[in-house]
C-alpha positions as semicolon CSV with decimal commas, in nm:
position;residue;x (nm);y (nm);z (nm)
1;H;2,244;1,823;3,533
2;I;2,220;2,097;3,271
3;Q;2,092;1,955;2,945
4;D;2,289;2,034;2,631
5;P;2,044;2,204;2,388
6;A;2,202;2,012;2,100
7;S;2,104;1,681;2,260
8;Q;1,733;1,720;2,185
9;R;1,654;1,499;1,885
10;L;1,341;1,413;1,691
11;T;1,250;1,045;1,723
12;W;0,933;0,871;1,605
13;N;0,761;0,593;1,799
14;K;0,613;0,488;1,465
15;P;0,661;0,624;1,112
16;P;0,465;0,948;1,054
17;K;0,166;0,917;0,822
18;S;-0,002;1,261;0,821
19;V;0,143;1,606;0,762
20;L;-0,012;1,952;0,780
21;V;0,115;2,187;0,508
22;I;0,071;2,556;0,591
23;K;0,122;2,798;0,302
24;K;0,131;3,174;0,324
25;I;-0,175;3,294;0,133
26;R;-0,181;3,573;-0,128
27;D;0,177;3,500;-0,232
28;A;0,211;3,379;-0,592
29;S;0,580;3,290;-0,547
30;L;0,482;3,004;-0,314
31;L;0,247;2,828;-0,557
32;Q;0,514;2,624;-0,733
33;P;0,698;2,518;-0,413
34;F;0,363;2,424;-0,258
35;K;0,268;2,205;-0,555
36;E;0,610;2,037;-0,571
37;L;0,604;1,963;-0,197
38;C;0,250;1,819;-0,207
39;V;0,330;1,597;-0,505
40;Y;0,641;1,469;-0,326
41;L;0,452;1,399;-0,003
42;T;0,151;1,226;-0,157
43;E;0,303;1,033;-0,450
44;E;0,652;0,945;-0,328
45;N;0,591;0,914;0,048
46;N;0,221;0,815;0,056
47;M;0,157;1,075;0,327
48;I;-0,189;1,202;0,421
49;V;-0,169;1,575;0,354
50;Y;-0,387;1,824;0,543
51;V;-0,434;2,167;0,384
52;E;-0,647;2,458;0,498
53;K;-0,953;2,506;0,277
54;K;-0,880;2,873;0,198
55;V;-0,540;2,776;0,052
56;L;-0,710;2,561;-0,213
57;E;-0,951;2,845;-0,302
58;D;-0,665;3,030;-0,473
59;P;-0,761;3,042;-0,847
60;A;-0,407;2,940;-0,946
61;I;-0,457;2,614;-0,754
62;A;-0,829;2,563;-0,815
63;N;-0,791;2,602;-1,194
64;D;-0,476;2,392;-1,235
65;E;-0,595;2,071;-1,404
66;N;-0,256;1,899;-1,368
67;F;-0,271;1,949;-0,991
68;G;-0,627;1,816;-0,970
69;P;-0,542;1,448;-0,897
70;V;-0,311;1,552;-0,612
71;K;-0,566;1,796;-0,471
72;K;-0,831;1,522;-0,450
73;K;-0,612;1,334;-0,201
74;F;-0,599;1,625;0,042
75;C;-0,779;1,640;0,374
76;T;-0,910;1,994;0,425
77;F;-1,007;2,190;0,735
78;R;-1,121;2,537;0,837
79;E;-0,969;2,742;1,117
80;D;-1,192;2,776;1,426
81;Y;-1,434;2,513;1,288
82;D;-1,245;2,183;1,253
83;D;-1,027;2,024;1,521
84;I;-0,725;1,849;1,368
85;S;-0,505;1,854;1,679
86;N;-0,501;1,473;1,719
87;Q;-0,464;1,390;1,348
88;I;-0,130;1,551;1,256
89;D;0,213;1,386;1,294
90;F;0,420;1,685;1,185
91;I;0,384;2,025;1,019
92;I;0,557;2,187;0,722
93;C;0,541;2,567;0,690
94;L;0,601;2,752;0,363
95;G;0,642;3,126;0,416
96;G;0,787;3,361;0,674
97;D;0,784;3,370;1,052
98;G;0,411;3,444;1,045
99;T;0,337;3,092;0,919
100;L;0,506;2,943;1,226
101;L;0,306;3,173;1,455
102;Y;-0,010;3,068;1,271
103;A;0,078;2,700;1,311
104;S;0,118;2,760;1,685
105;S;-0,227;2,919;1,707
106;L;-0,391;2,613;1,547
107;F;-0,276;2,389;1,832
108;Q;-0,393;2,503;2,175
109;G;-0,262;2,181;2,331
110;S;0,026;1,957;2,224
111;V;0,198;2,075;1,904
112;P;0,346;1,836;1,644
113;P;0,707;1,898;1,530
114;V;0,729;2,190;1,285
115;M;0,959;2,208;0,982
116;A;0,969;2,566;0,853
117;F;1,099;2,665;0,507
118;H;1,226;3,019;0,456
119;L;1,004;3,157;0,180
120;G;0,897;3,484;0,343
121;S;1,041;3,827;0,416
122;L;1,231;3,782;0,745
123;G;1,276;3,411;0,816
124;F;1,426;3,427;1,166
125;L;1,226;3,120;1,272
126;T;1,241;2,937;0,938
127;P;1,586;2,777;0,896
128;F;1,528;2,554;0,591
129;N;1,588;2,654;0,228
130;F;1,355;2,497;-0,026
131;E;1,618;2,406;-0,286
132;N;1,689;2,060;-0,142
133;F;1,351;2,000;0,018
134;Q;1,327;1,631;-0,085
135;S;1,632;1,518;0,111
136;Q;1,549;1,742;0,407
137;V;1,188;1,620;0,433
138;T;1,309;1,260;0,402
139;Q;1,548;1,314;0,695
140;V;1,261;1,441;0,908
141;I;1,036;1,148;0,812
142;E;1,318;0,911;0,908
143;G;1,358;1,091;1,241
144;N;1,706;1,226;1,180
145;A;1,691;1,586;1,303
146;A;1,766;1,813;1,598
147;L;1,486;1,989;1,786
148;V;1,445;2,310;1,982
149;L;1,148;2,320;2,219
150;R;1,018;2,675;2,195
151;S;0,829;2,759;2,514
152;R;0,486;2,919;2,481
153;L;0,281;3,133;2,717
154;K;-0,050;3,016;2,858
155;V;-0,271;3,322;2,877
156;K;-0,607;3,351;3,051
157;V;-0,817;3,663;3,001
158;V;-1,100;3,715;3,249
159;K;-1,343;3,990;3,150
160;E;-1,625;4,126;3,360
161;H;-1,919;4,067;3,129
162;R;-2,145;4,372;3,137
163;E;-2,448;4,470;2,938
164;K;-2,609;4,807;2,896
165;S;-2,943;4,845;3,073
166;S;-3,229;5,046;2,931
167;V;-3,195;5,366;3,132
168;Q;-3,345;5,705;3,075
169;N;-3,232;5,991;3,301
170;G;-3,088;5,738;3,547
171;I;-3,418;5,548;3,585
172;E;-3,467;5,195;3,452
173;E;-3,780;5,070;3,277
174;N;-3,920;4,938;3,606
175;G;-3,881;5,277;3,770
176;V;-3,582;5,185;3,992
177;V;-3,313;5,450;4,014
178;S;-2,993;5,321;3,856
179;A;-2,663;5,402;4,028
180;N;-2,460;5,243;3,746
181;L;-2,551;5,230;3,379
182;E;-2,387;4,885;3,345
183;K;-2,486;4,554;3,500
184;E;-2,252;4,270;3,582
185;V;-2,393;3,944;3,449
186;G;-2,098;3,712;3,504
187;K;-1,745;3,662;3,372
188;Q;-1,613;3,576;3,028
189;I;-1,297;3,364;3,025
190;M;-1,074;3,316;2,719
191;Q;-0,751;3,117;2,693
192;Y;-0,469;3,139;2,440
193;Q;-0,135;2,970;2,369
194;V;0,118;3,234;2,262
195;L;0,455;3,172;2,094
196;N;0,601;3,524;2,071
197;E;0,442;3,776;2,303
198;V;0,144;3,927;2,479
199;V;0,127;4,303;2,415
200;V;-0,075;4,537;2,638
201;D;-0,089;4,892;2,501
202;R;-0,286;5,216;2,526
203;G;-0,468;5,162;2,199
204;P;-0,618;5,473;2,036
205;S;-0,605;5,680;2,355
206;S;-0,369;5,976;2,380
207;Y;-0,317;5,913;2,755
208;L;-0,039;5,697;2,896
209;S;-0,135;5,341;2,969
210;N;-0,153;5,272;3,341
211;V;-0,148;4,901;3,425
212;D;-0,043;4,707;3,735
213;V;0,183;4,401;3,699
214;F;0,164;4,129;3,965
215;L;0,410;3,839;4,000
216;D;0,284;3,537;4,195
217;G;0,023;3,760;4,356
218;H;0,257;4,043;4,456
219;L;0,241;4,386;4,292
220;I;0,585;4,441;4,139
221;T;0,532;4,763;3,943
222;T;0,292;4,991;3,762
223;V;0,360;5,045;3,392
224;Q;0,308;5,402;3,275
225;G;0,390;5,454;2,910
226;D;0,279;5,312;2,578
227;G;0,240;4,962;2,726
228;V;0,422;4,644;2,819
229;I;0,538;4,331;2,634
230;V;0,542;3,990;2,802
231;S;0,740;3,757;2,577
232;T;0,897;3,416;2,547
233;P;1,267;3,375;2,455
234;T;1,145;3,308;2,099
235;G;0,966;3,645;2,108
236;S;1,274;3,820;2,248
237;T;1,401;3,877;1,893
238;A;1,068;4,024;1,777
239;Y;0,879;4,323;1,923
240;A;1,070;4,302;2,254
241;A;1,404;4,349;2,077
242;A;1,269;4,660;1,905
243;A;1,166;4,792;2,249
244;G;1,519;4,748;2,386
245;A;1,514;4,400;2,545
246;S;1,796;4,148;2,536
247;M;1,779;3,864;2,284
248;I;1,752;3,528;2,462
249;H;1,816;3,183;2,317
250;P;1,493;2,977;2,297
251;N;1,637;2,704;2,523
252;V;1,658;2,945;2,818
253;P;1,358;2,891;3,051
254;A;1,239;3,248;3,107
255;I;0,966;3,508;3,065
256;M;1,059;3,863;2,963
257;I;0,884;4,181;3,076
258;T;0,962;4,480;2,853
259;P;0,806;4,827;2,886
260;I;0,713;5,014;2,569
261;C;0,835;5,377;2,584
262;P;0,807;5,394;2,966
263;H;0,757;5,730;3,140
264;S;1,047;5,644;3,372
265;L;1,402;5,637;3,237
266;S;1,503;5,377;3,497
267;F;1,238;5,126;3,388
268;R;1,458;4,862;3,225
269;P;1,344;4,529;3,073
270;I;1,365;4,234;3,314
271;V;1,379;3,854;3,284
272;V;1,188;3,636;3,533
273;P;1,194;3,256;3,575
274;A;0,969;3,041;3,359
275;G;0,676;2,911;3,560
276;V;0,595;3,225;3,759
277;E;0,244;3,362;3,715
278;L;0,208;3,719;3,598
279;K;-0,118;3,908;3,621
280;I;-0,184;4,238;3,443
281;M;-0,476;4,463;3,533
282;L;-0,575;4,824;3,474
283;S;-0,468;5,042;3,765
284;P;-0,767;5,160;3,970
285;D;-0,693;5,524;3,881
286;A;-0,621;5,460;3,511
287;R;-0,772;5,732;3,291
288;N;-0,839;5,503;2,998
289;T;-0,876;5,138;2,905
290;A;-0,598;4,923;2,759
291;W;-0,580;4,688;2,461
292;V;-0,420;4,345;2,441
293;S;-0,312;4,122;2,151
294;F;-0,162;3,774;2,134
295;D;0,109;3,714;1,872
296;G;-0,046;4,010;1,690
297;R;-0,395;3,853;1,678
298;K;-0,724;3,846;1,874
299;R;-0,686;4,214;1,972
300;Q;-0,938;4,322;2,235
301;E;-1,009;4,593;2,491
302;I;-0,932;4,552;2,862
303;C;-1,146;4,748;3,108
304;H;-1,143;4,802;3,484
305;G;-1,196;4,472;3,662
306;D;-1,060;4,262;3,374
307;S;-0,738;4,064;3,419
308;I;-0,474;3,892;3,205
309;S;-0,295;3,595;3,367
310;I;0,025;3,471;3,200
311;T;0,250;3,177;3,277
312;T;0,470;2,930;3,091
313;S;0,266;2,675;2,898
314;C;0,328;2,303;2,941
315;Y;0,287;2,269;2,561
316;P;0,600;2,401;2,383
317;L;0,635;2,419;2,006
318;P;0,893;2,162;1,882
319;S;1,081;2,336;1,602
320;I;1,297;2,118;1,377
321;C;1,650;2,255;1,333
322;F;1,850;2,278;1,014
323;R;2,176;2,201;1,200
324;D;2,136;2,239;1,578
325;P;1,970;2,491;1,816
326;V;2,284;2,698;1,878
327;S;2,410;2,717;1,517
328;D;2,063;2,795;1,379
329;W;2,004;3,077;1,628
330;F;2,333;3,256;1,568
331;E;2,293;3,208;1,193
332;S;1,953;3,381;1,217
333;L;2,100;3,664;1,425
334;A;2,365;3,726;1,162
335;Q;2,156;3,676;0,847
336;C;1,821;3,829;0,951
337;L;1,903;4,089;1,216
338;H;2,262;4,166;1,104
339;W;2,366;4,135;1,469
340;N;2,701;4,302;1,543
341;V;2,770;4,367;1,176
342;R;3,019;4,650;1,124
343;K;3,327;4,736;0,927
344;K;3,630;4,592;1,103
345;Q;3,888;4,819;1,258
346;N;4,213;4,850;1,062
347;N;4,528;4,719;1,225
348;F;4,838;4,930;1,273
349;A;5,072;4,938;0,976
350;V;5,403;4,771;1,062
351;E;5,685;5,016;1,004
352;E;5,958;4,877;0,788
353;E;6,291;4,850;0,958
354;E;6,558;5,061;0,804
C-alpha cells in the first residue's frame, strides 16, 4: 500500500501546553510579529512559551516596558547548555528557512511539529503568512492540520584523535627516535541530525578534493572535484539544486549524492534508497584534507583515517502544512524558485476566411 502524502494529519493525544518560539535574530522587522504572537500565546491560549535567552537580549525587547509582563512568563534556555527536548509540544518559527534548520539542530532526537511563518528572504520551507496568524495557530492547537514528515540524515563523524609530541630533530624527550610526529590516542566520535545536507569540500586548498564514497560497505566511486553533497529530499531544493541535482518531493524516501564541479563530465547526481549507509573517507592518495559541514554549521576538517557515516535518521522533522504536502511544495517551487517560469509561446493567428 502506497500512502497518500496528503493523508498525514496532525493529531494531539492531549491538548498542547508548551510552545517553542524561534525568532530570527538581528532582524528588526520581526520584533512586532514576535511580540504579537507571544501575547496571543500567553494571554489568550495560556501556553507556556519557551524562548532562547539571546532573543530576549535584544535592546528593543529588553527595554520595552509594555512587553515586560509577557516576558516574565517566558521559559528561557541557551543552545548547547539546556536540554528542552522533552518539554516542547510544538514549535513556531518566525523568519526564513534558516530558522527551520536551526529548530532541527536543537532536537537531536524526536522533533515536535513545526509551524513556520514566512518572514525571511527565501521562505521555501515556511508556508505560513503572518497576516492571519491567530486563526492559523488556533487550528494547529486544535489539531486541524496536514503534516509532511521531512526525513533527516543521521551523521556520525569518527576522527582519529592525534596530539603533537614534543620532538626535536625526530627525537622525543626520552631520547626515542620518532618515526611519526603524531601519536594516536584514541578516537573522537560526533553525531549530528541533518535536515538539508552534508557537504564535503576541498576547503581552502587549491587541489581537487579526492574522497572515496562507500555504500553499505562497497566502494561505489571516488569523487574528484570541488566536493560532494549528500542531501535529503528537503535539501534537494537547496545546495544540491544549485549543483545540478533533481528536486525531489520531501515525501519520497531517498538520499541524494551530488558531486560539486566534478572532474568527470559523466559524473551525474544519483538518488539511492533511504536507509542505506554511506561512508565518506579521504582517498589514501589524496593530496590534501577535506572539510565537512552539516546544514551549513559545525564546519570541521577531515584528515586521513577519519570517516563520515551517513544514513536516514529515524527522527524526521514534522512540518505543518498550510494546505497539504503536494500543494505547498509546488507553490514553493513557483513562488520561491520560479520553476518553469517563462513567457508563453504565441498561438498561430487564425486566417480569416474570405
